[in-house]
XYZ file of C-alpha atoms in Angstrom:
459
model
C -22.280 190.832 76.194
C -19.160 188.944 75.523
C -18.301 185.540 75.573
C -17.175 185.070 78.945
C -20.497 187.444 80.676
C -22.435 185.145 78.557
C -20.900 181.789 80.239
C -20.835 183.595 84.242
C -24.718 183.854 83.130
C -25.190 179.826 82.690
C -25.987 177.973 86.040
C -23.302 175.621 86.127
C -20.634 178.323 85.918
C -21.628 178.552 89.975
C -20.430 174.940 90.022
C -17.271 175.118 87.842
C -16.402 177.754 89.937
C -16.903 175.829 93.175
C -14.583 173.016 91.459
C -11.626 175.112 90.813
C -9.872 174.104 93.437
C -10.214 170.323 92.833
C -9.143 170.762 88.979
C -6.089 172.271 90.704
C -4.993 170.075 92.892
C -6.378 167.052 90.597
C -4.182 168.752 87.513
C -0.695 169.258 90.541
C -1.269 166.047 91.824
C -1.279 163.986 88.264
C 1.814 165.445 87.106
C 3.661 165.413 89.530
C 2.767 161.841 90.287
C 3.880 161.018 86.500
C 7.401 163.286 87.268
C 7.926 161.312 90.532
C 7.456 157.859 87.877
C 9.874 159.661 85.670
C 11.979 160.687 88.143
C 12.487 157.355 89.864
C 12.865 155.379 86.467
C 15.708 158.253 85.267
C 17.705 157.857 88.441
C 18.088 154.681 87.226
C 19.417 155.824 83.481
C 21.821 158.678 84.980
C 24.093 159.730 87.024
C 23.153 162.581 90.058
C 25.722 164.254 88.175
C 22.674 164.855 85.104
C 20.510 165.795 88.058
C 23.111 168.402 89.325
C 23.800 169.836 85.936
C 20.179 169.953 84.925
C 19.326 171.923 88.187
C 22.009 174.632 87.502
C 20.161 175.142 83.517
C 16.742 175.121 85.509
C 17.972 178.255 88.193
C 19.083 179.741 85.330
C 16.120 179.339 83.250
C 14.033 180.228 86.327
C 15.795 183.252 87.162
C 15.298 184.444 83.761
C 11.585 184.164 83.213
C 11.171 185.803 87.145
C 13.336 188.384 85.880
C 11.346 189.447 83.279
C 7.753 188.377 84.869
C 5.326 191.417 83.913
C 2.299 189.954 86.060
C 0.589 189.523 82.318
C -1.329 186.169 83.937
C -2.713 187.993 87.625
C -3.205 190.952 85.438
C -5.905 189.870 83.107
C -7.112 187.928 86.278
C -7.909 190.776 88.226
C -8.502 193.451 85.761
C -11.542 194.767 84.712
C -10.745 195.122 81.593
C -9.720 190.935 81.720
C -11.981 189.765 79.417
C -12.004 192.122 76.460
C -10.312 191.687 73.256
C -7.904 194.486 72.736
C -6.253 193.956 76.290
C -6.103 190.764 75.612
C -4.133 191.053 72.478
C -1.844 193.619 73.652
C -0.983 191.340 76.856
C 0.120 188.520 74.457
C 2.048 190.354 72.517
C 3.669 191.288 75.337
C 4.250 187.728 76.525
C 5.346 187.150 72.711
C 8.377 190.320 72.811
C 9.049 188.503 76.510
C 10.175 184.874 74.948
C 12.014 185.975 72.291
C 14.048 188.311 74.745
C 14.441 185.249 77.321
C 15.690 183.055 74.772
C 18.733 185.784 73.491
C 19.221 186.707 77.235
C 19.846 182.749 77.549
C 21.903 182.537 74.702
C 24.181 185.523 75.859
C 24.043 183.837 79.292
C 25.144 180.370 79.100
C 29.273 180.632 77.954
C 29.898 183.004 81.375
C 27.515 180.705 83.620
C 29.368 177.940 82.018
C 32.614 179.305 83.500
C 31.263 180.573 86.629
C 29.848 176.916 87.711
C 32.737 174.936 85.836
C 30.367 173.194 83.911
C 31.134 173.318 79.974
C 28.024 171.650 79.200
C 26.425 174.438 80.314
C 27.565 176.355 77.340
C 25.352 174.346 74.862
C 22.589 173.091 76.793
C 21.227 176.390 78.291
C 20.213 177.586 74.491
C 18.550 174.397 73.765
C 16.966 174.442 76.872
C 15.743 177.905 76.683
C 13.550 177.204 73.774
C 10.986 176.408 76.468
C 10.812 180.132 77.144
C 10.096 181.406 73.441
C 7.851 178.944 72.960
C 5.882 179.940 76.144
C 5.650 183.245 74.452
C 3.363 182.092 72.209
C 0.669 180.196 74.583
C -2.730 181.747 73.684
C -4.222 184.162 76.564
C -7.579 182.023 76.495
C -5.315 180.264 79.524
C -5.675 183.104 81.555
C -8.910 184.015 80.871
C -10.113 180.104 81.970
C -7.686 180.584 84.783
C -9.795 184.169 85.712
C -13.437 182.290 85.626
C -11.974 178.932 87.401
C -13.333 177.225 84.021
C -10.404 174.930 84.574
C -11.688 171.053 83.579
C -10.619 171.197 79.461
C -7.456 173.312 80.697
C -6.324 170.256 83.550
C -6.904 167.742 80.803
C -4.501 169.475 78.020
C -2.369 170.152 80.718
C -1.574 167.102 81.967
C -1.637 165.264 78.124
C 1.361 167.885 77.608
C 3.071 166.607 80.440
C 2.788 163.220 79.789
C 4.007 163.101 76.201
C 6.925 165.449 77.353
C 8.184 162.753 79.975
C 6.866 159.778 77.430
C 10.045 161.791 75.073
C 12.549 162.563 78.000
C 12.077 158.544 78.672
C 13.240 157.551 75.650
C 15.706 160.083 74.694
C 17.035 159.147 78.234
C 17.291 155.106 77.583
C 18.583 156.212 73.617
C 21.443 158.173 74.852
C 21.971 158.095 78.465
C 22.671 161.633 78.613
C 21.149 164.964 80.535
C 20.124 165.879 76.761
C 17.464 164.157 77.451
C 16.003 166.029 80.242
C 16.698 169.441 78.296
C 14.950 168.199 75.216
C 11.804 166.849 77.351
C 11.125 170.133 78.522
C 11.354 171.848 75.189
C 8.783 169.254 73.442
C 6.541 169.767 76.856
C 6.242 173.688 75.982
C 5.287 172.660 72.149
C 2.860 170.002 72.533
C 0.973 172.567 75.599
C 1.311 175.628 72.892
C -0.244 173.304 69.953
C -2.945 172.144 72.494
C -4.151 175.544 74.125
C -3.963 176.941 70.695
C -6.481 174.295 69.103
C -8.608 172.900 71.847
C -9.166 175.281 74.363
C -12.274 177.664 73.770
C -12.019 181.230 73.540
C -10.583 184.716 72.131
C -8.193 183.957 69.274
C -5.314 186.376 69.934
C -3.391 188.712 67.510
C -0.691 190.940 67.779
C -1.941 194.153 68.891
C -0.451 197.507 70.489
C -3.283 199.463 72.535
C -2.236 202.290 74.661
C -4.104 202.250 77.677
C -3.850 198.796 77.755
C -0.095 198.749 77.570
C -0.301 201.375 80.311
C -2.012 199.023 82.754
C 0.029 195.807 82.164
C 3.350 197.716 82.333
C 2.057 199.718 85.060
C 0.452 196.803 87.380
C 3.352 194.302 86.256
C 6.521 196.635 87.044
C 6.182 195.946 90.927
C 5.673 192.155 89.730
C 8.706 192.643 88.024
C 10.299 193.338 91.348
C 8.459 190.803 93.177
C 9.391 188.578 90.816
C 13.061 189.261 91.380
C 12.778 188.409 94.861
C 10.781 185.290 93.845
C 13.631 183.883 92.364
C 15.887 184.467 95.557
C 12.708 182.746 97.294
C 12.382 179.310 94.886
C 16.007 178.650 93.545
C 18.013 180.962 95.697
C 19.374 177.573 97.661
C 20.407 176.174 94.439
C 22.192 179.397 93.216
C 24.071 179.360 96.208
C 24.301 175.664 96.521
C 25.721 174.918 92.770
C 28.886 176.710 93.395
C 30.054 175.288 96.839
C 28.636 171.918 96.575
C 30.035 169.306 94.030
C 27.773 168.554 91.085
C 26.742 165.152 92.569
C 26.208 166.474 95.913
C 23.757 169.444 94.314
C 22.134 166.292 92.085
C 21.170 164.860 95.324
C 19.862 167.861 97.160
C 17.602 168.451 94.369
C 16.280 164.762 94.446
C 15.639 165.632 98.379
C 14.516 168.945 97.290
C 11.587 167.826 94.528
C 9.939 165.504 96.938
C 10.205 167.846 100.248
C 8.675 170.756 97.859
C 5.329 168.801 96.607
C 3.021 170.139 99.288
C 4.155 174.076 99.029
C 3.872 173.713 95.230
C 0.740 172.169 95.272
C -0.566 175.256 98.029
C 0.367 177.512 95.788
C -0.833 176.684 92.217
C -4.567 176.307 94.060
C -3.819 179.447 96.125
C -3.003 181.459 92.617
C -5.451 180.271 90.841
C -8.051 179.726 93.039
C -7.526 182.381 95.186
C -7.623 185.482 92.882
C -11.109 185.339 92.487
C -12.344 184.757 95.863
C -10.373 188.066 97.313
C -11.753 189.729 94.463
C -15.294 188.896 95.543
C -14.251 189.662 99.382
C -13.341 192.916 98.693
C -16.941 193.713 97.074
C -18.226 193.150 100.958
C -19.164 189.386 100.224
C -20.234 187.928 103.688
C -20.831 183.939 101.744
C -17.171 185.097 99.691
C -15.583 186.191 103.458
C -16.717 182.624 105.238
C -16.125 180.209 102.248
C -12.209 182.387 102.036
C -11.417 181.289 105.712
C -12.952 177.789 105.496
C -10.763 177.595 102.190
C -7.487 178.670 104.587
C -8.388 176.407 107.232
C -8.796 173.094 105.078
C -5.882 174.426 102.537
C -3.294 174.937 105.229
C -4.409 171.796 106.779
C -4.381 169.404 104.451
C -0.540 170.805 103.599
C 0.473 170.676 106.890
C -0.591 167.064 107.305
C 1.225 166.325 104.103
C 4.687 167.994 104.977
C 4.479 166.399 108.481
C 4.094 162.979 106.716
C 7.113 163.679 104.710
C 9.115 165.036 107.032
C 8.676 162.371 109.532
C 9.429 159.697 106.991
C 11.839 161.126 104.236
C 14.129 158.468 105.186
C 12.454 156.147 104.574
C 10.683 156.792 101.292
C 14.080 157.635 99.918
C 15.267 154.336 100.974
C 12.289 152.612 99.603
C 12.381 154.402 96.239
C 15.734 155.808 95.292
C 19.031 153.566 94.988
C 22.449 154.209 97.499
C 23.911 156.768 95.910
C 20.798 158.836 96.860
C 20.444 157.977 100.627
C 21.744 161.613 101.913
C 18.778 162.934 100.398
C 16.258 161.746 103.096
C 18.068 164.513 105.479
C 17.428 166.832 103.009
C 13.593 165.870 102.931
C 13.114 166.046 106.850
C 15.027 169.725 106.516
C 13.348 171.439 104.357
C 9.683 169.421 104.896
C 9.727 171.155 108.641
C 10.669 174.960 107.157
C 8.194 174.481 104.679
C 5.594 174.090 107.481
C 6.347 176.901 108.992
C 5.850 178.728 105.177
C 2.403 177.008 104.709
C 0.732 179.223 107.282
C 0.738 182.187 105.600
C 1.109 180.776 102.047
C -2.247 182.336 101.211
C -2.229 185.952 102.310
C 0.025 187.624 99.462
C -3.061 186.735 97.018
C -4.760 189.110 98.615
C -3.040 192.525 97.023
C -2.741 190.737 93.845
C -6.825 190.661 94.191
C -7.230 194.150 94.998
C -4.214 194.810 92.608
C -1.717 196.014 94.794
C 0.850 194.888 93.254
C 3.544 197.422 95.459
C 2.377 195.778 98.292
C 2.945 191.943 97.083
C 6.322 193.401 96.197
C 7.134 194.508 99.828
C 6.305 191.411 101.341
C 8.127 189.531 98.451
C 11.115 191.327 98.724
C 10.471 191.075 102.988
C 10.772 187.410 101.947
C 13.834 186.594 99.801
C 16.078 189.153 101.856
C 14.941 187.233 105.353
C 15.337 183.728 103.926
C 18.173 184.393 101.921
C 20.067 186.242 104.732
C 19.090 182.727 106.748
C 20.793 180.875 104.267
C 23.576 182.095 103.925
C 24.669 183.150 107.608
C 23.628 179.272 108.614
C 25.312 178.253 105.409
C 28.203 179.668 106.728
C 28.504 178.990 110.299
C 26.990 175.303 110.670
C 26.978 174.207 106.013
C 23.971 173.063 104.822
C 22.137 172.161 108.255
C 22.481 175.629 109.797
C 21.158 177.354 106.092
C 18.244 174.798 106.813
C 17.699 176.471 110.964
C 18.546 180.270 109.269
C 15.659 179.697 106.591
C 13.681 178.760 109.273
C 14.218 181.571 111.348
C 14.084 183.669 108.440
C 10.475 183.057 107.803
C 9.609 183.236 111.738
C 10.587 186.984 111.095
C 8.865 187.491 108.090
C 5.238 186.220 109.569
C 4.658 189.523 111.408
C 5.103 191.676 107.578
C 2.742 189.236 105.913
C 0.538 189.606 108.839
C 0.294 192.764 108.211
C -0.423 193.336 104.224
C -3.384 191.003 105.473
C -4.601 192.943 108.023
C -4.464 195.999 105.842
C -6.885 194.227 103.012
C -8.955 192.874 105.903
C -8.096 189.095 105.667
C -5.943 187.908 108.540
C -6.850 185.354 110.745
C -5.365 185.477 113.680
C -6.785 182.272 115.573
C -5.625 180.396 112.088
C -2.092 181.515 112.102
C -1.470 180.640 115.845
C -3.126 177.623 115.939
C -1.343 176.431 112.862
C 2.062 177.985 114.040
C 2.015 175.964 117.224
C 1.150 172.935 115.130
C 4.322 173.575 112.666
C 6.895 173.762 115.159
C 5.638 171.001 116.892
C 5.826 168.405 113.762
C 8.604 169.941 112.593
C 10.938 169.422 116.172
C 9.757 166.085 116.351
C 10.014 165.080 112.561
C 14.173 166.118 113.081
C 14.279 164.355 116.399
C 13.232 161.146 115.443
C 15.322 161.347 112.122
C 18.669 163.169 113.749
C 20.638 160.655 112.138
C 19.555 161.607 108.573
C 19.657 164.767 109.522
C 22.761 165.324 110.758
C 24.605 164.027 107.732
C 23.768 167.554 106.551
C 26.209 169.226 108.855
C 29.932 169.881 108.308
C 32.189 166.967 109.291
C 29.574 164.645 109.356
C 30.305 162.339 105.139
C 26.998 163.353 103.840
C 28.627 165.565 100.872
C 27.514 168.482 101.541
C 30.117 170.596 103.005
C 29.698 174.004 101.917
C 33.253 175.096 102.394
């Protein structure tokens, strides 16, 4: 019996599981409460121009870790063979090989993105930057393996004492020099202090670099369609800033991405409960669990819920917490909020189902509706980008993901999870919110249309 079958065999592990969820959201909620602090206190110490340039490094860093995602994380989550030793080595070697890779790819990368957005600092800061990604190499599997048994109370707390002494060091590098340095370096001594503090405090297998066959086989077999659903990941979560950072100015992209981290809280926060909570429950659904079945769609019902109440809040008064918390220069952004707030409520209703094939490790099929995604909200944004600037890439995003509901529909049919009276019910209660959050704020909103002086003519 290992160390984990030993633990499941303990009563309260019925009781940590049951709180998985809540260390979830607790852990999402904390830090990004301490980034919002940040955030509002370095808006004050820069320029949106830091903001814009730091967004560019961050699609750039983004795109290259979803590039190279291998699914090592769902893998050991779903796997049988999760929770013993030799597969768990092998998979961190893996993730080792994978950082130092990222970091050369993003060292060969950052002179041509340099010229490509006309930003020089680009050149320098994209290396520096990218030491995040090496360092993440190195993070100790026992992560995944808590992440696998929702044993997630000792992994919140290091969690969120890595965050804070990362912003505690982008603070002061940011009142010392004033410069987007600052925000580079934060995240680099983020990824150290987590790797020092998984490494020594959390419980569990101490990895080594090891090479077993069949192991290898079934990570590099189960994470190649991740690899592709990965790709279309990135299109998914910084797609609009790709596209964005070469036809907006770098002030005007520093201010959609103010807009942009506040509208995205709630859709963030749905999925790092859905992926790690998630996992485990389809898992135990697919065994023929009645209790697993009726606890999954109470889960959906009070998950999707308690998103959609917070994106309607949002929406309907981006405005005014932008006023209320950001300076002038950042008032466009409150558009942005409202925008993106009533797409993202449209998203929330099926935020859940692709968890599903991960579960049953069908990892082809989380690639189809991935890549069903990105080309559907992609296309959106860019046709409405086009025709109407930023506004109409907001309605073709929208529309976008009214087309895709019917192919996530049915992956969840197929694995025996969709709920039909959920989706409608919540449907009708998206588009509702979301017409009446961009009535009632037209004026905000309509500063994101061509013509209009909100900056963000897309040319």
């Amino acid at each position: 019996m290992n160390q984990w079958q030993a633990v499941r065999r303990r009563p309260e592990f019925y009781h940590a599981r049951r709180g998985g969820g809540a260390w979830t959201a607790l852990s999402f909620v904390a830090a990004q409460g301490f980034r919002l602090i940040s955030n509002l206190i370095l808006t004050r110490l820069l320029f949106p121009e830091a903001f814009g340039i730091m967004a560019l490094v961050t699609v750039l860093l983004v795109g290259l870790t979803l590039f190279s995602d291998m699914g090592v994380g769902p893998a050991i989550m779903q796997s049988k063979r999760g929770d013993e030793a030799d597969f768990l080595d092998t998979a961190w070697t893996i993730q080792i090989l994978r950082g130092g890779i990222l970091w050369l790819a993003a060292c060969a990368l950052a002179y041509p993105a340099a010229l490509f957005y006309d930003q020089p600092l680009i050149a320098s800061l994209l290396p520096v930057a990218a030491l995040s990604l090496l360092i993440a190499g190195f993070v100790p599997t026992r992560v995944d393996t808590a992440n696998r048994h929702l044993l997630l109370g000792r992994l919140t707390v290091l969690d969120l004492i890595a965050t804070l002494i990362g912003i505690a060091v982008m603070l002061v590098l940011a009142m010392i020099t004033r410069s987007v340095w600052s925000l580079a370096v934060g995240g680099v001594v983020t990824a150290l202090v987590r790797l020092m503090l998984m490494t020594l405090l959390l419980p569990g297998h101490r990895n080594r670099l090891r090479w077993e066959a069949a192991a290898g086989r079934e990570l590099l077999h189960f994470g190649f369609w991740i690899f592709l659903s990965s790709v279309c990941g990135f299109l998914v979560s910084q797609g609009d800033r790709a596209v964005l950072g070469k036809y907006l100015s770098i002030e005007g992209l520093g201010i959609y991405n103010i807009g942009a981290f506040l509208a995205m809280f709630p859709i963030m926060l749905g999925s790092a409960v859905t992926a790690r909570v998630l996992i485990p429950i389809y898992r135990a659904h697919a065994q023929g669990d009645v209790v697993a079945r009726q606890r999954l769609e109470r889960i959906r019902f009070i998950v999707t819920g308690g998103l959609m109440f917070a994106l309607a809040v949002l929406a309907l008064a981006g405005p005014l917490i932008v006023d209320v918390l950001y300076d002038v220069r950042y008032r466009s952004a409150g558009g942005v909020m409202v925008a993106i707030c009533a797409v993202q409520m449209i998203v929330v209703v099926v935020l859940t189902y692709d968890q599903a094939a991960l579960a049953r490790g069908d990892s082809r099929g989380f690639f189809v509706v991935s890549a069903a995604k990105a080309v559907l909200q992609t296309l959106g944004f860019l046709i409405g980008a086009q025709v109407m600037g930023l506004g109409g890439a907001m309605l073709g995003q929208a529309i976008g993901m009214l087309l895709y509901m019917p192919v996530i529909a049915r992956l969840a049919f197929r694995h025996g999870v969709w709920d039909a009276r959920h989706d409608l019910i919540y449907l009708g209660v998206a588009l509702g919110l979301g017409v009446l959050a961009l009535w009632l704020n037209w004026a905000d909103v309509a500063l994101l249309f061509p013509g209009s002086g909100g900056g963000f003519h897309t040319g």
